[in-house]
Amino acid sequence: MKVLIVEDDTRVAKFVARVLTEEGYVADVCANGADATQQAQSGMYDLILLDWMLPDVDGLSVCRTLRRAGLATPILMLTARGELRERVLGLETGADDYLVKPFEIEELLARIRALVRRSSAFSKLACGDLEVDRMNRRALLRGAALDLTGREYTLLLHLALRIDRVAPKSELLAHVWEMKFDPGTNIVEVHVSRLRDKLGDHAWMIETVRGVGYRLRAERAP
């Protein structure tokens, strides 16, 4: 699961990111509201941890903008503002939960897990005979679980989130392998080939778009 941490306090951001990584999450850090708004609208995140006090646009404005744009990703507001009026304001603006600083990391993790369970955005993705179960991190083909590595699952999930749309190779490298540039290897091609092998008779579902990237199809091309 991918989490966007919006926090301008570098020490806090690094600590939370490290804890989440140790818990098996993929964590990205953003230090200002403008960049956070842009990154969040990419649709790549399953949860957003949003600080109220940011150096440019405050967290409330970011939250309001994302909700008006139709983003359904769960938002957990983190702030030192603990008065009832401010908690209510944060929730009414569109946050799904509210945690006052300083907080215990166990409570943060518990709230994250609760939001994930409640989130309709973090559910099962259907693509023809293929189903990606995001809660349990597995994929099923006609009801049978596929034996996927963590990287293969993440690659398949990324394609499933863009069903019938092309995912450029550069995008896959950035979001599946966390690489900001193409290292010149065939790492993407190798993993796509392995996924196709495991899909068997449904290998056609992963289509190569020459010179661009890959696309997951729900129906076989005519």
JSON list of C-alpha atoms in Angstrom, two decimals:
[
{"chain": "A", "resi": 1, "resn": "MET", "atom": "CA", "xyz": [0.00, 0.00, 0.00]},
{"chain": "A", "resi": 2, "resn": "LYS", "atom": "CA", "xyz": [1.30, 3.42, -0.94]},
{"chain": "A", "resi": 3, "resn": "VAL", "atom": "CA", "xyz": [1.08, 6.34, 1.52]},
{"chain": "A", "resi": 4, "resn": "LEU", "atom": "CA", "xyz": [1.72, 10.03, 0.85]},
{"chain": "A", "resi": 5, "resn": "ILE", "atom": "CA", "xyz": [3.13, 11.84, 3.90]},
{"chain": "A", "resi": 6, "resn": "VAL", "atom": "CA", "xyz": [2.59, 15.60, 3.69]},
{"chain": "A", "resi": 7, "resn": "GLU", "atom": "CA", "xyz": [4.74, 17.06, 6.45]},
{"chain": "A", "resi": 8, "resn": "ASP", "atom": "CA", "xyz": [7.18, 20.01, 6.42]},
{"chain": "A", "resi": 9, "resn": "ASP", "atom": "CA", "xyz": [8.98, 18.88, 9.59]},
{"chain": "A", "resi": 10, "resn": "THR", "atom": "CA", "xyz": [11.77, 16.78, 8.08]},
{"chain": "A", "resi": 11, "resn": "ARG", "atom": "CA", "xyz": [12.47, 14.93, 11.31]},
{"chain": "A", "resi": 12, "resn": "VAL", "atom": "CA", "xyz": [8.83, 13.88, 11.77]},
{"chain": "A", "resi": 13, "resn": "ALA", "atom": "CA", "xyz": [8.41, 13.01, 8.09]},
{"chain": "A", "resi": 14, "resn": "LYS", "atom": "CA", "xyz": [11.49, 10.79, 8.01]},
{"chain": "A", "resi": 15, "resn": "PHE", "atom": "CA", "xyz": [10.50, 9.04, 11.22]},
{"chain": "A", "resi": 16, "resn": "VAL", "atom": "CA", "xyz": [6.96, 8.27, 10.06]},
{"chain": "A", "resi": 17, "resn": "ALA", "atom": "CA", "xyz": [8.22, 7.19, 6.63]},
{"chain": "A", "resi": 18, "resn": "ARG", "atom": "CA", "xyz": [10.72, 4.83, 8.22]},
{"chain": "A", "resi": 19, "resn": "VAL", "atom": "CA", "xyz": [8.10, 3.26, 10.49]},
{"chain": "A", "resi": 20, "resn": "LEU", "atom": "CA", "xyz": [5.65, 2.80, 7.64]},
{"chain": "A", "resi": 21, "resn": "THR", "atom": "CA", "xyz": [8.34, 1.23, 5.46]},
{"chain": "A", "resi": 22, "resn": "GLU", "atom": "CA", "xyz": [9.17, -1.21, 8.24]},
{"chain": "A", "resi": 23, "resn": "GLU", "atom": "CA", "xyz": [5.47, -2.09, 8.40]},
{"chain": "A", "resi": 24, "resn": "GLY", "atom": "CA", "xyz": [5.45, -2.95, 4.70]},
{"chain": "A", "resi": 25, "resn": "TYR", "atom": "CA", "xyz": [4.03, 0.29, 3.28]},
{"chain": "A", "resi": 26, "resn": "VAL", "atom": "CA", "xyz": [5.57, 2.34, 0.48]},
{"chain": "A", "resi": 27, "resn": "ALA", "atom": "CA", "xyz": [5.92, 5.92, 1.73]},
{"chain": "A", "resi": 28, "resn": "ASP", "atom": "CA", "xyz": [6.50, 9.11, -0.24]},
{"chain": "A", "resi": 29, "resn": "VAL", "atom": "CA", "xyz": [7.20, 12.41, 1.52]},
{"chain": "A", "resi": 30, "resn": "CYS", "atom": "CA", "xyz": [6.05, 15.85, 0.39]},
{"chain": "A", "resi": 31, "resn": "ALA", "atom": "CA", "xyz": [6.90, 19.05, 2.28]},
{"chain": "A", "resi": 32, "resn": "ASN", "atom": "CA", "xyz": [4.40, 21.58, 0.90]},
{"chain": "A", "resi": 33, "resn": "GLY", "atom": "CA", "xyz": [0.76, 21.89, -0.05]},
{"chain": "A", "resi": 34, "resn": "ALA", "atom": "CA", "xyz": [1.16, 22.71, -3.73]},
{"chain": "A", "resi": 35, "resn": "ASP", "atom": "CA", "xyz": [3.25, 19.63, -4.49]},
{"chain": "A", "resi": 36, "resn": "ALA", "atom": "CA", "xyz": [1.01, 17.49, -2.28]},
{"chain": "A", "resi": 37, "resn": "THR", "atom": "CA", "xyz": [-2.08, 18.49, -4.25]},
{"chain": "A", "resi": 38, "resn": "GLN", "atom": "CA", "xyz": [-0.40, 17.54, -7.52]},
{"chain": "A", "resi": 39, "resn": "GLN", "atom": "CA", "xyz": [1.01, 14.24, -6.24]},
{"chain": "A", "resi": 40, "resn": "ALA", "atom": "CA", "xyz": [-2.22, 13.16, -4.55]},
{"chain": "A", "resi": 41, "resn": "GLN", "atom": "CA", "xyz": [-4.24, 13.68, -7.71]},
{"chain": "A", "resi": 42, "resn": "SER", "atom": "CA", "xyz": [-2.05, 11.15, -9.55]},
{"chain": "A", "resi": 43, "resn": "GLY", "atom": "CA", "xyz": [-4.29, 8.49, -8.02]},
{"chain": "A", "resi": 44, "resn": "MET", "atom": "CA", "xyz": [-1.29, 6.43, -6.94]},
{"chain": "A", "resi": 45, "resn": "TYR", "atom": "CA", "xyz": [-1.87, 6.68, -3.20]},
{"chain": "A", "resi": 46, "resn": "ASP", "atom": "CA", "xyz": [-4.06, 4.55, -0.96]},
{"chain": "A", "resi": 47, "resn": "LEU", "atom": "CA", "xyz": [-3.80, 6.90, 2.01]},
{"chain": "A", "resi": 48, "resn": "ILE", "atom": "CA", "xyz": [-2.69, 10.48, 2.69]},
{"chain": "A", "resi": 49, "resn": "LEU", "atom": "CA", "xyz": [-1.21, 11.67, 6.00]},
{"chain": "A", "resi": 50, "resn": "LEU", "atom": "CA", "xyz": [-1.73, 15.42, 5.89]},
{"chain": "A", "resi": 51, "resn": "ASP", "atom": "CA", "xyz": [-0.25, 17.96, 8.28]},
{"chain": "A", "resi": 52, "resn": "TRP", "atom": "CA", "xyz": [-2.44, 21.01, 8.98]},
{"chain": "A", "resi": 53, "resn": "MET", "atom": "CA", "xyz": [0.38, 23.57, 9.13]},
{"chain": "A", "resi": 54, "resn": "LEU", "atom": "CA", "xyz": [2.34, 23.73, 5.86]},
{"chain": "A", "resi": 55, "resn": "PRO", "atom": "CA", "xyz": [4.66, 26.50, 4.59]},
{"chain": "A", "resi": 56, "resn": "ASP", "atom": "CA", "xyz": [2.56, 27.53, 1.60]},
{"chain": "A", "resi": 57, "resn": "VAL", "atom": "CA", "xyz": [-0.99, 26.16, 1.44]},
{"chain": "A", "resi": 58, "resn": "ASP", "atom": "CA", "xyz": [-2.40, 24.84, 4.70]},
{"chain": "A", "resi": 59, "resn": "GLY", "atom": "CA", "xyz": [-3.58, 21.26, 5.06]},
{"chain": "A", "resi": 60, "resn": "LEU", "atom": "CA", "xyz": [-7.23, 22.26, 5.24]},
{"chain": "A", "resi": 61, "resn": "SER", "atom": "CA", "xyz": [-7.01, 23.95, 1.84]},
{"chain": "A", "resi": 62, "resn": "VAL", "atom": "CA", "xyz": [-5.24, 20.91, 0.37]},
{"chain": "A", "resi": 63, "resn": "CYS", "atom": "CA", "xyz": [-7.91, 18.61, 1.76]},
{"chain": "A", "resi": 64, "resn": "ARG", "atom": "CA", "xyz": [-10.71, 20.83, 0.45]},
{"chain": "A", "resi": 65, "resn": "THR", "atom": "CA", "xyz": [-9.14, 21.01, -3.02]},
{"chain": "A", "resi": 66, "resn": "LEU", "atom": "CA", "xyz": [-8.71, 17.24, -3.25]},
{"chain": "A", "resi": 67, "resn": "ARG", "atom": "CA", "xyz": [-12.27, 16.54, -2.22]},
{"chain": "A", "resi": 68, "resn": "ARG", "atom": "CA", "xyz": [-13.66, 19.09, -4.66]},
{"chain": "A", "resi": 69, "resn": "ALA", "atom": "CA", "xyz": [-11.62, 17.37, -7.37]},
{"chain": "A", "resi": 70, "resn": "GLY", "atom": "CA", "xyz": [-13.41, 14.12, -6.53]},
{"chain": "A", "resi": 71, "resn": "LEU", "atom": "CA", "xyz": [-10.47, 12.34, -4.88]},
{"chain": "A", "resi": 72, "resn": "ALA", "atom": "CA", "xyz": [-11.79, 9.62, -2.55]},
{"chain": "A", "resi": 73, "resn": "THR", "atom": "CA", "xyz": [-8.44, 8.60, -1.05]},
{"chain": "A", "resi": 74, "resn": "PRO", "atom": "CA", "xyz": [-8.63, 8.45, 2.78]},
{"chain": "A", "resi": 75, "resn": "ILE", "atom": "CA", "xyz": [-7.01, 11.45, 4.49]},
{"chain": "A", "resi": 76, "resn": "LEU", "atom": "CA", "xyz": [-5.68, 11.34, 8.05]},
{"chain": "A", "resi": 77, "resn": "MET", "atom": "CA", "xyz": [-5.02, 14.83, 9.36]},
{"chain": "A", "resi": 78, "resn": "LEU", "atom": "CA", "xyz": [-1.99, 15.23, 11.62]},
{"chain": "A", "resi": 79, "resn": "THR", "atom": "CA", "xyz": [-1.76, 18.42, 13.65]},
{"chain": "A", "resi": 80, "resn": "ALA", "atom": "CA", "xyz": [-0.85, 20.03, 16.94]},
{"chain": "A", "resi": 81, "resn": "ARG", "atom": "CA", "xyz": [-4.28, 21.71, 16.92]},
{"chain": "A", "resi": 82, "resn": "GLY", "atom": "CA", "xyz": [-6.27, 19.63, 19.37]},
{"chain": "A", "resi": 83, "resn": "GLU", "atom": "CA", "xyz": [-9.28, 21.77, 20.27]},
{"chain": "A", "resi": 84, "resn": "LEU", "atom": "CA", "xyz": [-12.72, 20.36, 19.53]},
{"chain": "A", "resi": 85, "resn": "ARG", "atom": "CA", "xyz": [-13.62, 23.16, 17.11]},
{"chain": "A", "resi": 86, "resn": "GLU", "atom": "CA", "xyz": [-10.51, 22.51, 15.04]},
{"chain": "A", "resi": 87, "resn": "ARG", "atom": "CA", "xyz": [-11.02, 18.74, 14.99]},
{"chain": "A", "resi": 88, "resn": "VAL", "atom": "CA", "xyz": [-14.57, 19.25, 13.77]},
{"chain": "A", "resi": 89, "resn": "LEU", "atom": "CA", "xyz": [-13.37, 21.71, 11.12]},
{"chain": "A", "resi": 90, "resn": "GLY", "atom": "CA", "xyz": [-10.82, 19.22, 9.81]},
{"chain": "A", "resi": 91, "resn": "LEU", "atom": "CA", "xyz": [-13.39, 16.44, 9.55]},
{"chain": "A", "resi": 92, "resn": "GLU", "atom": "CA", "xyz": [-15.99, 18.68, 7.92]},
{"chain": "A", "resi": 93, "resn": "THR", "atom": "CA", "xyz": [-13.44, 19.82, 5.36]},
{"chain": "A", "resi": 94, "resn": "GLY", "atom": "CA", "xyz": [-13.07, 16.24, 4.17]},
{"chain": "A", "resi": 95, "resn": "ALA", "atom": "CA", "xyz": [-10.55, 14.48, 6.39]},
{"chain": "A", "resi": 96, "resn": "ASP", "atom": "CA", "xyz": [-11.52, 10.93, 7.36]},
{"chain": "A", "resi": 97, "resn": "ASP", "atom": "CA", "xyz": [-9.71, 10.96, 10.68]},
{"chain": "A", "resi": 98, "resn": "TYR", "atom": "CA", "xyz": [-7.76, 13.33, 12.90]},
{"chain": "A", "resi": 99, "resn": "LEU", "atom": "CA", "xyz": [-4.71, 12.67, 15.09]},
{"chain": "A", "resi": 100, "resn": "VAL", "atom": "CA", "xyz": [-3.23, 15.24, 17.44]},
{"chain": "A", "resi": 101, "resn": "LYS", "atom": "CA", "xyz": [0.54, 15.65, 17.80]},
{"chain": "A", "resi": 102, "resn": "PRO", "atom": "CA", "xyz": [2.46, 14.38, 19.61]},
{"chain": "A", "resi": 103, "resn": "PHE", "atom": "CA", "xyz": [1.04, 10.90, 19.01]},
{"chain": "A", "resi": 104, "resn": "GLU", "atom": "CA", "xyz": [2.03, 7.33, 19.77]},
{"chain": "A", "resi": 105, "resn": "ILE", "atom": "CA", "xyz": [3.15, 5.46, 16.67]},
{"chain": "A", "resi": 106, "resn": "GLU", "atom": "CA", "xyz": [0.98, 2.46, 17.64]},
{"chain": "A", "resi": 107, "resn": "GLU", "atom": "CA", "xyz": [-2.11, 4.66, 17.49]},
{"chain": "A", "resi": 108, "resn": "LEU", "atom": "CA", "xyz": [-1.10, 6.08, 14.13]},
{"chain": "A", "resi": 109, "resn": "LEU", "atom": "CA", "xyz": [-0.67, 2.57, 12.69]},
{"chain": "A", "resi": 110, "resn": "ALA", "atom": "CA", "xyz": [-4.00, 1.46, 14.17]},
{"chain": "A", "resi": 111, "resn": "ARG", "atom": "CA", "xyz": [-5.80, 4.44, 12.63]},
{"chain": "A", "resi": 112, "resn": "ILE", "atom": "CA", "xyz": [-4.16, 3.77, 9.26]},
{"chain": "A", "resi": 113, "resn": "ARG", "atom": "CA", "xyz": [-5.31, 0.14, 9.32]},
{"chain": "A", "resi": 114, "resn": "ALA", "atom": "CA", "xyz": [-8.84, 1.20, 10.29]},
{"chain": "A", "resi": 115, "resn": "LEU", "atom": "CA", "xyz": [-9.01, 3.71, 7.42]},
{"chain": "A", "resi": 116, "resn": "VAL", "atom": "CA", "xyz": [-7.80, 1.07, 4.98]},
{"chain": "A", "resi": 117, "resn": "ARG", "atom": "CA", "xyz": [-10.51, -1.34, 6.11]},
{"chain": "A", "resi": 118, "resn": "ARG", "atom": "CA", "xyz": [-13.22, 1.30, 5.74]},
{"chain": "A", "resi": 119, "resn": "SER", "atom": "CA", "xyz": [-12.03, 2.72, 2.46]},
{"chain": "A", "resi": 120, "resn": "SER", "atom": "CA", "xyz": [-14.04, 1.83, -0.61]},
{"chain": "A", "resi": 121, "resn": "ALA", "atom": "CA", "xyz": [-11.05, 2.98, -2.65]},
{"chain": "A", "resi": 122, "resn": "PHE", "atom": "CA", "xyz": [-8.98, 0.16, -1.15]},
{"chain": "A", "resi": 123, "resn": "SER", "atom": "CA", "xyz": [-11.02, -2.77, -2.37]},
{"chain": "A", "resi": 124, "resn": "LYS", "atom": "CA", "xyz": [-11.09, -5.39, -5.11]},
{"chain": "A", "resi": 125, "resn": "LEU", "atom": "CA", "xyz": [-10.35, -4.41, -8.69]},
{"chain": "A", "resi": 126, "resn": "ALA", "atom": "CA", "xyz": [-12.10, -6.50, -11.34]},
{"chain": "A", "resi": 127, "resn": "CYS", "atom": "CA", "xyz": [-10.65, -6.88, -14.82]},
{"chain": "A", "resi": 128, "resn": "GLY", "atom": "CA", "xyz": [-12.48, -9.55, -16.77]},
{"chain": "A", "resi": 129, "resn": "ASP", "atom": "CA", "xyz": [-11.51, -12.92, -15.29]},
{"chain": "A", "resi": 130, "resn": "LEU", "atom": "CA", "xyz": [-8.83, -11.25, -13.18]},
{"chain": "A", "resi": 131, "resn": "GLU", "atom": "CA", "xyz": [-9.41, -9.80, -9.72]},
{"chain": "A", "resi": 132, "resn": "VAL", "atom": "CA", "xyz": [-6.87, -7.84, -7.69]},
{"chain": "A", "resi": 133, "resn": "ASP", "atom": "CA", "xyz": [-7.56, -7.96, -3.96]},
{"chain": "A", "resi": 134, "resn": "ARG", "atom": "CA", "xyz": [-5.81, -4.89, -2.57]},
{"chain": "A", "resi": 135, "resn": "MET", "atom": "CA", "xyz": [-6.67, -5.62, 1.06]},
{"chain": "A", "resi": 136, "resn": "ASN", "atom": "CA", "xyz": [-4.99, -9.04, 1.04]},
{"chain": "A", "resi": 137, "resn": "ARG", "atom": "CA", "xyz": [-2.37, -8.18, -1.61]},
{"chain": "A", "resi": 138, "resn": "ARG", "atom": "CA", "xyz": [-3.21, -11.00, -3.95]},
{"chain": "A", "resi": 139, "resn": "ALA", "atom": "CA", "xyz": [-4.56, -11.57, -7.44]},
{"chain": "A", "resi": 140, "resn": "LEU", "atom": "CA", "xyz": [-7.05, -14.21, -8.53]},
{"chain": "A", "resi": 141, "resn": "LEU", "atom": "CA", "xyz": [-7.67, -15.56, -12.01]},
{"chain": "A", "resi": 142, "resn": "ARG", "atom": "CA", "xyz": [-11.10, -17.17, -12.32]},
{"chain": "A", "resi": 143, "resn": "GLY", "atom": "CA", "xyz": [-11.14, -17.49, -8.55]},
{"chain": "A", "resi": 144, "resn": "ALA", "atom": "CA", "xyz": [-7.73, -19.17, -8.25]},
{"chain": "A", "resi": 145, "resn": "ALA", "atom": "CA", "xyz": [-4.93, -17.26, -6.50]},
{"chain": "A", "resi": 146, "resn": "LEU", "atom": "CA", "xyz": [-1.85, -16.48, -8.59]},
{"chain": "A", "resi": 147, "resn": "ASP", "atom": "CA", "xyz": [1.55, -17.18, -7.05]},
{"chain": "A", "resi": 148, "resn": "LEU", "atom": "CA", "xyz": [3.08, -13.70, -7.38]},
{"chain": "A", "resi": 149, "resn": "THR", "atom": "CA", "xyz": [6.14, -12.10, -5.87]},
{"chain": "A", "resi": 150, "resn": "GLY", "atom": "CA", "xyz": [5.70, -8.74, -4.17]},
{"chain": "A", "resi": 151, "resn": "ARG", "atom": "CA", "xyz": [7.09, -6.89, -7.18]},
{"chain": "A", "resi": 152, "resn": "GLU", "atom": "CA", "xyz": [4.90, -8.82, -9.62]},
{"chain": "A", "resi": 153, "resn": "TYR", "atom": "CA", "xyz": [1.84, -8.02, -7.54]},
{"chain": "A", "resi": 154, "resn": "THR", "atom": "CA", "xyz": [2.72, -4.31, -7.42]},
{"chain": "A", "resi": 155, "resn": "LEU", "atom": "CA", "xyz": [3.24, -4.25, -11.19]},
{"chain": "A", "resi": 156, "resn": "LEU", "atom": "CA", "xyz": [-0.07, -5.98, -11.82]},
{"chain": "A", "resi": 157, "resn": "LEU", "atom": "CA", "xyz": [-1.85, -3.63, -9.41]},
{"chain": "A", "resi": 158, "resn": "HIS", "atom": "CA", "xyz": [-0.42, -0.59, -11.18]},
{"chain": "A", "resi": 159, "resn": "LEU", "atom": "CA", "xyz": [-1.70, -1.88, -14.53]},
{"chain": "A", "resi": 160, "resn": "ALA", "atom": "CA", "xyz": [-5.08, -2.77, -13.01]},
{"chain": "A", "resi": 161, "resn": "LEU", "atom": "CA", "xyz": [-5.50, 0.76, -11.67]},
{"chain": "A", "resi": 162, "resn": "ARG", "atom": "CA", "xyz": [-5.20, 1.93, -15.29]},
{"chain": "A", "resi": 163, "resn": "ILE", "atom": "CA", "xyz": [-7.32, -0.71, -16.94]},
{"chain": "A", "resi": 164, "resn": "ASP", "atom": "CA", "xyz": [-7.35, -0.30, -20.72]},
{"chain": "A", "resi": 165, "resn": "ARG", "atom": "CA", "xyz": [-4.94, 2.65, -20.46]},
{"chain": "A", "resi": 166, "resn": "VAL", "atom": "CA", "xyz": [-1.27, 2.58, -21.38]},
{"chain": "A", "resi": 167, "resn": "ALA", "atom": "CA", "xyz": [1.25, 2.72, -18.52]},
{"chain": "A", "resi": 168, "resn": "PRO", "atom": "CA", "xyz": [4.54, 4.09, -19.92]},
{"chain": "A", "resi": 169, "resn": "LYS", "atom": "CA", "xyz": [7.71, 2.23, -19.00]},
{"chain": "A", "resi": 170, "resn": "SER", "atom": "CA", "xyz": [9.04, 5.34, -17.23]},
{"chain": "A", "resi": 171, "resn": "GLU", "atom": "CA", "xyz": [5.91, 5.42, -15.06]},
{"chain": "A", "resi": 172, "resn": "LEU", "atom": "CA", "xyz": [6.31, 1.75, -14.13]},
{"chain": "A", "resi": 173, "resn": "LEU", "atom": "CA", "xyz": [9.95, 2.30, -13.20]},
{"chain": "A", "resi": 174, "resn": "ALA", "atom": "CA", "xyz": [8.99, 5.27, -11.02]},
{"chain": "A", "resi": 175, "resn": "HIS", "atom": "CA", "xyz": [6.04, 3.75, -9.20]},
{"chain": "A", "resi": 176, "resn": "VAL", "atom": "CA", "xyz": [6.85, 0.03, -9.08]},
{"chain": "A", "resi": 177, "resn": "TRP", "atom": "CA", "xyz": [10.64, 0.19, -8.71]},
{"chain": "A", "resi": 178, "resn": "GLU", "atom": "CA", "xyz": [10.95, 3.71, -7.26]},
{"chain": "A", "resi": 179, "resn": "MET", "atom": "CA", "xyz": [13.46, 4.65, -9.98]},
{"chain": "A", "resi": 180, "resn": "LYS", "atom": "CA", "xyz": [13.54, 8.26, -11.14]},
{"chain": "A", "resi": 181, "resn": "PHE", "atom": "CA", "xyz": [15.35, 7.40, -14.38]},
{"chain": "A", "resi": 182, "resn": "ASP", "atom": "CA", "xyz": [15.65, 4.48, -16.79]},
{"chain": "A", "resi": 183, "resn": "PRO", "atom": "CA", "xyz": [18.76, 2.48, -15.81]},
{"chain": "A", "resi": 184, "resn": "GLY", "atom": "CA", "xyz": [18.89, 0.95, -19.26]},
{"chain": "A", "resi": 185, "resn": "THR", "atom": "CA", "xyz": [18.01, -2.56, -18.10]},
{"chain": "A", "resi": 186, "resn": "ASN", "atom": "CA", "xyz": [15.17, -4.85, -19.17]},
{"chain": "A", "resi": 187, "resn": "ILE", "atom": "CA", "xyz": [13.81, -5.19, -15.64]},
{"chain": "A", "resi": 188, "resn": "VAL", "atom": "CA", "xyz": [10.27, -4.18, -16.69]},
{"chain": "A", "resi": 189, "resn": "GLU", "atom": "CA", "xyz": [10.24, -6.54, -19.66]},
{"chain": "A", "resi": 190, "resn": "VAL", "atom": "CA", "xyz": [11.43, -9.44, -17.49]},
{"chain": "A", "resi": 191, "resn": "HIS", "atom": "CA", "xyz": [8.69, -8.93, -14.89]},
{"chain": "A", "resi": 192, "resn": "VAL", "atom": "CA", "xyz": [6.00, -8.50, -17.55]},
{"chain": "A", "resi": 193, "resn": "SER", "atom": "CA", "xyz": [7.15, -11.77, -19.12]},
{"chain": "A", "resi": 194, "resn": "ARG", "atom": "CA", "xyz": [6.90, -13.53, -15.76]},
{"chain": "A", "resi": 195, "resn": "LEU", "atom": "CA", "xyz": [3.42, -12.14, -15.18]},
{"chain": "A", "resi": 196, "resn": "ARG", "atom": "CA", "xyz": [2.31, -13.38, -18.58]},
{"chain": "A", "resi": 197, "resn": "ASP", "atom": "CA", "xyz": [3.67, -16.84, -17.81]},
{"chain": "A", "resi": 198, "resn": "LYS", "atom": "CA", "xyz": [1.62, -16.93, -14.62]},
{"chain": "A", "resi": 199, "resn": "LEU", "atom": "CA", "xyz": [-1.49, -15.71, -16.43]},
{"chain": "A", "resi": 200, "resn": "GLY", "atom": "CA", "xyz": [-1.18, -18.67, -18.78]},
{"chain": "A", "resi": 201, "resn": "ASP", "atom": "CA", "xyz": [-4.01, -18.67, -21.33]},
{"chain": "A", "resi": 202, "resn": "HIS", "atom": "CA", "xyz": [-4.77, -15.11, -20.23]},
{"chain": "A", "resi": 203, "resn": "ALA", "atom": "CA", "xyz": [-1.30, -13.77, -21.06]},
{"chain": "A", "resi": 204, "resn": "TRP", "atom": "CA", "xyz": [-2.97, -11.66, -23.76]},
{"chain": "A", "resi": 205, "resn": "MET", "atom": "CA", "xyz": [-4.39, -9.45, -20.99]},
{"chain": "A", "resi": 206, "resn": "ILE", "atom": "CA", "xyz": [-1.04, -7.63, -20.75]},
{"chain": "A", "resi": 207, "resn": "GLU", "atom": "CA", "xyz": [-0.59, -5.88, -24.07]},
{"chain": "A", "resi": 208, "resn": "THR", "atom": "CA", "xyz": [2.68, -4.36, -25.27]},
{"chain": "A", "resi": 209, "resn": "VAL", "atom": "CA", "xyz": [2.32, -0.90, -26.78]},
{"chain": "A", "resi": 210, "resn": "ARG", "atom": "CA", "xyz": [5.55, -0.66, -28.74]},
{"chain": "A", "resi": 211, "resn": "GLY", "atom": "CA", "xyz": [7.77, 2.26, -27.88]},
{"chain": "A", "resi": 212, "resn": "VAL", "atom": "CA", "xyz": [5.49, 3.35, -25.03]},
{"chain": "A", "resi": 213, "resn": "GLY", "atom": "CA", "xyz": [4.70, 0.74, -22.37]},
{"chain": "A", "resi": 214, "resn": "TYR", "atom": "CA", "xyz": [2.04, -1.77, -21.36]},
{"chain": "A", "resi": 215, "resn": "ARG", "atom": "CA", "xyz": [-1.71, -1.97, -20.99]},
{"chain": "A", "resi": 216, "resn": "LEU", "atom": "CA", "xyz": [-3.94, -4.39, -19.07]},
{"chain": "A", "resi": 217, "resn": "ARG", "atom": "CA", "xyz": [-6.99, -5.40, -21.09]},
{"chain": "A", "resi": 218, "resn": "ALA", "atom": "CA", "xyz": [-10.24, -6.82, -19.77]},
{"chain": "A", "resi": 219, "resn": "GLU", "atom": "CA", "xyz": [-11.16, -8.24, -23.18]},
{"chain": "A", "resi": 220, "resn": "ARG", "atom": "CA", "xyz": [-9.08, -9.78, -25.92]},
{"chain": "A", "resi": 221, "resn": "ALA", "atom": "CA", "xyz": [-8.40, -7.41, -28.82]},
{"chain": "A", "resi": 222, "resn": "PRO", "atom": "CA", "xyz": [-10.29, -8.37, -32.02]}
]
